[in-house]
Each structure stands twice: as structure tokens, then as C-alpha cells.
Amino acid sequence: MKLVRYGEPGAERPGLIDARGNLRDLTDHVTDIAGGALARLGDLKRLSPDSLPLVPDTPRLGPCVGNVGKFICIGLNYADHAAESGMSPPPEPVIFAKFTSAICGPDDPIILPRGSEKTDWEVELAVVIGKPAKYVSEERAMEHVAGVCLANDVSERSFQTERQGQWSKGKSSDNFGPLGPWLVTLDEIADLNALPMWLDVNGERMQDGSTADMIYKVPFLVSYLSQFFTLRPGDVISTGTPAGVGMGMTPPRFLRAGDVVELGIEGLGRQKQLVVEDA
């Protein structure tokens, strides 16, 4: 299934995309694509999409999962990105948090925070937890995953690396966490470790990679994280980005108001974001 949330920010409704690409409403069957509903996806899979009401027009798509409890990110999880960052691949996953207030829809604008000098892009595969995971083995980790989606780990590098403290303040500005368009269940993905991924700025290809190049794969990451804290339904794990970010260029290149960012992962859809100044 391709599950979505559509409507105005804060008032999104649950839906799915049928085989013909039509948006169908799920309100009669689930209150939201969030929390406990993610543990009951089997009930939704038994529905006939053609029996669901068609949604007219083309409404805004919100983040494909609601009420996210934890937004966990994995740093330096592609060797080529670690190299362009001037760092060695880490001996264990680098973990940091992106505050949930950063989450927005896939085509909502990227908002440059006040004082921003080095806002950057990162196309990433994100994993959405479907049932609680605590001390799970790598072999059983995927039993706890509801699905995967496309994410852009927007990052303000001067906040992240040039000021005191940890990375989160450079990762968590408003609209720095676009998720979606779809939450795609695992039965729709032939090989999670072979998904082409890309990102363009103003039509110019910046990132051109594949999940095949991830250092730590999804089952390991879910198991690893569950050793430190319980993963709960709706938690999101963004798994890292390949080479091609702005800070790795010579000279570095960063986003400015008016830029357009487009990104995608095969089978997970695409996003398009206009860069704007904060009000």
C-alpha cells in the first residue's frame, strides 16, 4: 500500500493511493496514519481500494505519518558522504535527533531560518516503526517496521557544526523534515537495499546514489537503536544520505530563497520544495 495524509496542516485526513494513482479516503476505517493504526495495517490491506471514496481535485499532501514521537537520524551512513565531509566511516552508527516540529509535507516550502548562511539538502530513506521494538534482534527487526518513505534531512550547517553543542539545532528548524509523499509498505519494495535515489537543485543533479551504499542497513539500525530505547509505532528513522550535499562541494554551495529542490527514491515517490525566507 501507498498510504498518505492529505489536507491542510494540522487537519490532515488518512488516505491511500490506488493502483491507478488515484487518492482514496480512509476516514471511515482509520482516524490517522499514525500510532496504533500502523500496527493494524493488515486490516487496511484487506480493503478494496475501489470501495473507498475518491478524493476530488489535488489536495495538499501532508507528512505521510502523523503524531511522530521520535525523529531519529543516522549520520555518515554512506561512505562517500563521510568522505566528502572529511570524516571516516563511523565504527558504530552516529545517532542524532531531529525535533518533530521540523516535520512537514513533501511539497511544503523549505524555510530558511533567520541567520541562516549554509542551509543544505540531504535525500534520505526513512523508516517508520509499526509496532514497539525493544531489544529486538537484527533477524526480527523488520517485523517492527510499518513501511518506508522519502525524506529530505534539510540541515543548516553553520548552526550544526560551527556553533557549540550537538547537531540537532542545525537539523530542526521549521520545515526541515519533509516526509512523504507516501508511506510505502514493505510488500511493495522488491529490494530495500537497491533503491536509486536522487536530488536536484534548480534542475541540476546534485545527489545520485543508491541505498545499496548504506554502511548500516535498515534491519541493523532498527535492532541497534532498540538496544538503547524503545521504538514505538510512528517513530521515524532517517537512514543517512549519499554524497552530493552542498557542504561537500568545491566551493560549497547552499540554498537561497527562490531555489527549487526536487528529490526522489525509486518506488517511494518524489518531493518538490521552494526555498523561502522565514517571515
Short mmCIF file of C-alpha atoms in Angstrom, two decimals:
data_model
loop_
_atom_site.label_atom_id
_atom_site.label_comp_id
_atom_site.label_asym_id
_atom_site.label_seq_id
_atom_site.Cartn_x
_atom_site.Cartn_y
_atom_site.Cartn_z
CA MET A 1 0.00 0.00 0.00
CA LYS A 2 0.87 3.62 -0.50
CA LEU A 3 -0.61 5.49 2.46
CA VAL A 4 -0.93 9.27 2.59
CA ARG A 5 -2.21 12.09 4.75
CA TYR A 6 -3.88 14.94 2.90
CA GLY A 7 -5.38 18.31 3.73
CA GLU A 8 -4.37 21.49 5.50
CA PRO A 9 -1.52 21.43 8.06
CA GLY A 10 -2.75 20.06 11.36
CA ALA A 11 -6.01 18.78 9.85
CA GLU A 12 -4.75 16.03 7.54
CA ARG A 13 -7.00 13.08 6.70
CA PRO A 14 -5.87 9.49 6.04
CA GLY A 15 -5.85 8.13 2.53
CA LEU A 16 -4.23 5.74 0.13
CA ILE A 17 -3.11 5.77 -3.48
CA ASP A 18 -4.78 3.10 -5.61
CA ALA A 19 -3.20 1.16 -8.48
CA ARG A 20 -4.23 3.88 -10.96
CA GLY A 21 -2.67 6.66 -8.90
CA ASN A 22 -5.98 7.97 -7.54
CA LEU A 23 -6.24 9.30 -4.00
CA ARG A 24 -8.82 7.43 -1.89
CA ASP A 25 -10.16 8.47 1.52
CA LEU A 26 -9.67 6.17 4.54
CA THR A 27 -11.50 8.23 7.15
CA ASP A 28 -14.22 5.60 7.65
CA HIS A 29 -11.60 2.99 8.53
CA VAL A 30 -8.85 4.76 10.45
CA THR A 31 -8.55 8.13 12.18
CA ASP A 32 -4.98 8.80 11.02
CA ILE A 33 -1.88 7.19 9.56
CA ALA A 34 -0.25 7.24 12.97
CA GLY A 35 0.42 5.38 16.19
CA GLY A 36 -1.67 2.28 16.79
CA ALA A 37 -3.09 2.32 13.26
CA LEU A 38 0.37 1.43 11.99
CA ALA A 39 0.22 -1.82 13.94
CA ARG A 40 -3.04 -2.74 12.17
CA LEU A 41 -2.03 -2.31 8.56
CA GLY A 42 -3.26 -5.81 7.83
CA ASP A 43 -6.82 -4.55 8.26
CA LEU A 44 -6.24 -1.82 5.70
CA LYS A 45 -4.66 -4.25 3.25
CA ARG A 46 -7.88 -6.27 3.22
CA LEU A 47 -9.88 -3.30 1.96
CA SER A 48 -10.75 -2.99 -1.72
CA PRO A 49 -9.36 0.39 -2.84
CA ASP A 50 -12.18 0.72 -5.36
CA SER A 51 -14.67 0.68 -2.47
CA LEU A 52 -13.13 3.79 -0.92
CA PRO A 53 -14.33 7.32 -1.78
CA LEU A 54 -12.30 9.15 -4.40
CA VAL A 55 -10.79 12.43 -3.20
CA PRO A 56 -11.53 15.22 -5.71
CA ASP A 57 -9.04 17.72 -7.05
CA THR A 58 -5.42 17.65 -5.91
CA PRO A 59 -5.21 18.48 -2.20
CA ARG A 60 -2.02 19.24 -0.35
CA LEU A 61 -0.22 16.15 0.91
CA GLY A 62 0.95 16.32 4.50
CA PRO A 63 3.71 14.27 6.11
CA CYS A 64 2.85 10.63 5.45
CA VAL A 65 2.89 9.70 9.15
CA GLY A 66 1.27 11.69 11.94
CA ASN A 67 1.98 12.21 15.63
CA VAL A 68 5.62 11.18 15.32
CA GLY A 69 7.09 10.53 18.74
CA LYS A 70 10.77 10.31 17.82
CA PHE A 71 12.54 11.52 14.68
CA ILE A 72 15.88 9.72 14.78
CA CYS A 73 18.60 10.37 12.22
CA ILE A 74 21.67 8.40 11.28
CA GLY A 75 24.74 10.42 10.33
CA LEU A 76 27.55 9.48 7.96
CA ASN A 77 25.86 6.24 6.87
CA TYR A 78 27.20 6.38 3.31
CA ALA A 79 30.96 6.10 2.89
CA ASP A 80 31.05 8.60 0.01
CA HIS A 81 29.19 11.20 2.10
CA ALA A 82 31.54 10.62 5.05
CA ALA A 83 34.48 11.19 2.71
CA GLU A 84 33.09 14.45 1.29
CA SER A 85 32.50 15.58 4.90
CA GLY A 86 36.17 14.91 5.70
CA MET A 87 35.29 12.12 8.15
CA SER A 88 35.92 8.39 8.37
CA PRO A 89 33.02 5.93 8.27
CA PRO A 90 31.93 5.53 11.89
CA PRO A 91 32.61 2.27 13.80
CA GLU A 92 29.04 2.47 15.14
CA PRO A 93 26.05 4.39 13.79
CA VAL A 94 26.08 8.13 14.51
CA ILE A 95 22.71 8.97 16.09
CA PHE A 96 21.13 12.39 16.47
CA ALA A 97 17.61 13.74 16.87
CA LYS A 98 15.59 15.94 14.59
CA PHE A 99 12.84 17.59 16.64
CA THR A 100 9.37 16.68 15.46
CA SER A 101 8.34 20.31 14.95
CA ALA A 102 10.53 20.19 11.83
CA ILE A 103 8.19 17.70 10.13
CA CYS A 104 6.19 18.96 7.15
CA GLY A 105 4.61 17.77 3.94
CA PRO A 106 6.65 16.63 0.93
CA ASP A 107 5.97 19.75 -1.14
CA ASP A 108 5.82 22.34 1.65
CA PRO A 109 8.48 25.07 1.34
CA ILE A 110 11.93 24.88 2.85
CA ILE A 111 12.03 27.85 5.21
CA LEU A 112 15.43 29.47 5.71
CA PRO A 113 15.69 30.33 9.42
CA ARG A 114 16.83 33.78 10.47
CA GLY A 115 20.61 33.96 10.41
CA SER A 116 20.92 31.03 8.03
CA GLU A 117 24.05 31.07 5.89
CA LYS A 118 24.52 27.41 4.97
CA THR A 119 21.21 25.58 4.56
CA ASP A 120 21.85 22.26 2.82
CA TRP A 121 19.95 19.29 1.37
CA GLU A 122 20.06 15.52 2.03
CA VAL A 123 17.89 12.95 0.24
CA GLU A 124 17.26 10.02 2.61
CA LEU A 125 15.33 6.80 3.06
CA ALA A 126 13.20 6.98 6.20
CA VAL A 127 11.83 4.00 8.12
CA VAL A 128 8.54 4.17 10.03
CA ILE A 129 8.08 1.88 13.02
CA GLY A 130 4.85 -0.13 13.12
CA LYS A 131 4.98 -1.95 16.44
CA PRO A 132 7.08 -1.49 19.60
CA ALA A 133 10.68 -2.65 19.36
CA LYS A 134 12.86 -3.20 22.43
CA TYR A 135 15.97 -5.35 22.38
CA VAL A 136 14.94 -6.87 19.04
CA SER A 137 17.34 -8.99 17.02
CA GLU A 138 18.53 -7.97 13.57
CA GLU A 139 16.82 -11.08 12.18
CA ARG A 140 13.40 -9.98 13.50
CA ALA A 141 13.81 -6.23 13.19
CA MET A 142 11.75 -5.85 10.02
CA GLU A 143 8.72 -7.32 11.79
CA HIS A 144 8.57 -3.99 13.63
CA VAL A 145 8.62 -1.78 10.51
CA ALA A 146 5.35 -0.43 9.06
CA GLY A 147 6.94 0.91 5.92
CA VAL A 148 9.38 3.37 4.41
CA CYS A 149 9.21 6.83 2.88
CA LEU A 150 11.22 9.59 1.26
CA ALA A 151 12.77 12.28 3.47
CA ASN A 152 14.83 15.41 2.98
CA ASP A 153 17.09 15.94 6.00
CA VAL A 154 17.40 19.70 5.49
CA SER A 155 20.38 20.98 7.51
CA GLU A 156 21.75 24.39 8.45
CA ARG A 157 25.49 23.63 8.50
CA SER A 158 26.65 26.75 10.34
CA PHE A 159 24.16 26.00 13.14
CA GLN A 160 25.12 22.32 13.02
CA THR A 161 28.91 22.42 13.01
CA GLU A 162 30.18 25.93 13.70
CA ARG A 163 28.31 26.70 16.90
CA GLN A 164 28.58 25.00 20.27
CA GLY A 165 26.59 21.89 21.16
CA GLN A 166 25.16 18.97 19.25
CA TRP A 167 23.80 18.69 15.71
CA SER A 168 20.09 18.91 16.48
CA LYS A 169 19.82 22.70 16.37
CA GLY A 170 21.14 22.64 12.80
CA LYS A 171 18.66 19.95 11.83
CA SER A 172 15.41 21.02 13.45
CA SER A 173 14.27 24.37 12.10
CA ASP A 174 10.67 24.61 10.94
CA ASN A 175 10.04 22.61 7.74
CA PHE A 176 13.46 20.93 7.89
CA GLY A 177 11.81 17.49 7.85
CA PRO A 178 9.66 16.86 4.76
CA LEU A 179 8.26 13.28 4.83
CA GLY A 180 6.41 11.53 2.01
CA PRO A 181 4.55 11.73 -0.28
CA TRP A 182 3.70 8.12 0.60
CA LEU A 183 4.28 5.67 3.42
CA VAL A 184 5.01 2.55 1.37
CA THR A 185 4.52 -0.86 2.96
CA LEU A 186 7.36 -3.34 2.64
CA ASP A 187 5.46 -5.71 0.34
CA GLU A 188 5.70 -3.01 -2.36
CA ILE A 189 9.52 -2.88 -2.20
CA ALA A 190 11.42 -5.56 -4.12
CA ASP A 191 14.80 -4.83 -2.52
CA LEU A 192 15.22 -2.19 0.17
CA ASN A 193 18.99 -2.33 -0.39
CA ALA A 194 18.88 -1.41 -4.08
CA LEU A 195 16.77 1.74 -4.39
CA PRO A 196 18.14 4.53 -6.63
CA MET A 197 17.89 7.97 -5.00
CA TRP A 198 18.50 11.46 -6.36
CA LEU A 199 18.20 15.15 -5.60
CA ASP A 200 18.20 18.20 -7.91
CA VAL A 201 18.56 21.90 -7.14
CA ASN A 202 17.11 24.19 -9.83
CA GLY A 203 17.13 21.24 -12.24
CA GLU A 204 20.79 20.37 -11.65
CA ARG A 205 21.54 16.88 -10.36
CA MET A 206 23.36 17.11 -7.03
CA GLN A 207 22.89 13.68 -5.49
CA ASP A 208 22.74 10.43 -7.47
CA GLY A 209 23.08 7.41 -5.21
CA SER A 210 21.52 4.18 -4.03
CA THR A 211 20.53 2.57 -0.77
CA ALA A 212 22.95 -0.18 -1.79
CA ASP A 213 25.73 2.08 -0.49
CA MET A 214 24.40 2.33 3.07
CA ILE A 215 27.03 1.27 5.62
CA TYR A 216 24.48 0.15 8.22
CA LYS A 217 21.36 -1.43 6.70
CA VAL A 218 17.82 -0.99 7.96
CA PRO A 219 17.50 -4.25 9.97
CA PHE A 220 20.74 -3.50 11.79
CA LEU A 221 19.70 0.08 12.54
CA VAL A 222 16.31 -0.92 13.96
CA SER A 223 17.93 -3.59 16.13
CA TYR A 224 20.78 -1.30 17.20
CA LEU A 225 18.52 1.57 18.22
CA SER A 226 16.20 -0.77 20.12
CA GLN A 227 19.07 -1.70 22.42
CA PHE A 228 19.11 1.86 23.81
CA PHE A 229 15.43 2.86 23.87
CA THR A 230 12.04 1.51 22.87
CA LEU A 231 10.96 2.31 19.33
CA ARG A 232 7.23 2.97 19.20
CA PRO A 233 4.66 3.00 16.37
CA GLY A 234 5.07 6.17 14.35
CA ASP A 235 8.71 6.74 15.25
CA VAL A 236 10.79 7.69 12.19
CA ILE A 237 14.38 6.70 11.47
CA SER A 238 16.07 8.66 8.67
CA THR A 239 18.93 6.49 7.49
CA GLY A 240 21.53 8.85 6.02
CA THR A 241 22.40 10.44 2.71
CA PRO A 242 24.80 9.71 -0.18
CA ALA A 243 27.42 12.12 -1.50
CA GLY A 244 26.47 15.36 -3.23
CA VAL A 245 25.46 17.67 -0.41
CA GLY A 246 26.25 21.35 -0.69
CA MET A 247 28.89 21.46 2.04
CA GLY A 248 30.92 18.81 0.19
CA MET A 249 31.28 20.86 -2.99
CA THR A 250 34.24 23.00 -4.01
CA PRO A 251 33.37 25.73 -3.30
CA PRO A 252 30.48 24.80 -1.01
CA ARG A 253 27.00 25.58 -2.32
CA PHE A 254 23.97 26.30 -0.16
CA LEU A 255 20.30 27.08 -0.65
CA ARG A 256 18.98 30.58 -1.26
CA ALA A 257 15.43 31.94 -1.41
CA GLY A 258 13.90 31.12 -4.79
CA ASP A 259 15.78 27.85 -5.26
CA VAL A 260 13.73 24.75 -6.06
CA VAL A 261 14.69 21.37 -4.60
CA GLU A 262 13.38 18.15 -6.14
CA LEU A 263 14.21 14.66 -4.86
CA GLY A 264 13.06 11.07 -5.11
CA ILE A 265 13.67 7.44 -4.32
CA GLU A 266 12.54 4.71 -6.68
CA GLY A 267 9.15 3.38 -5.60
CA LEU A 268 8.73 6.00 -2.87
CA GLY A 269 7.68 8.99 -4.95
CA ARG A 270 9.19 12.43 -5.16
CA GLN A 271 9.18 15.78 -3.39
CA LYS A 272 9.42 19.37 -4.66
CA GLN A 273 10.19 22.29 -2.37
CA LEU A 274 10.51 26.03 -2.96
CA VAL A 275 13.07 27.71 -0.70
CA VAL A 276 11.72 30.80 1.08
CA GLU A 277 12.88 33.23 3.75
CA ASP A 278 11.32 32.98 7.19
CA ALA A 279 8.76 35.67 7.89
#
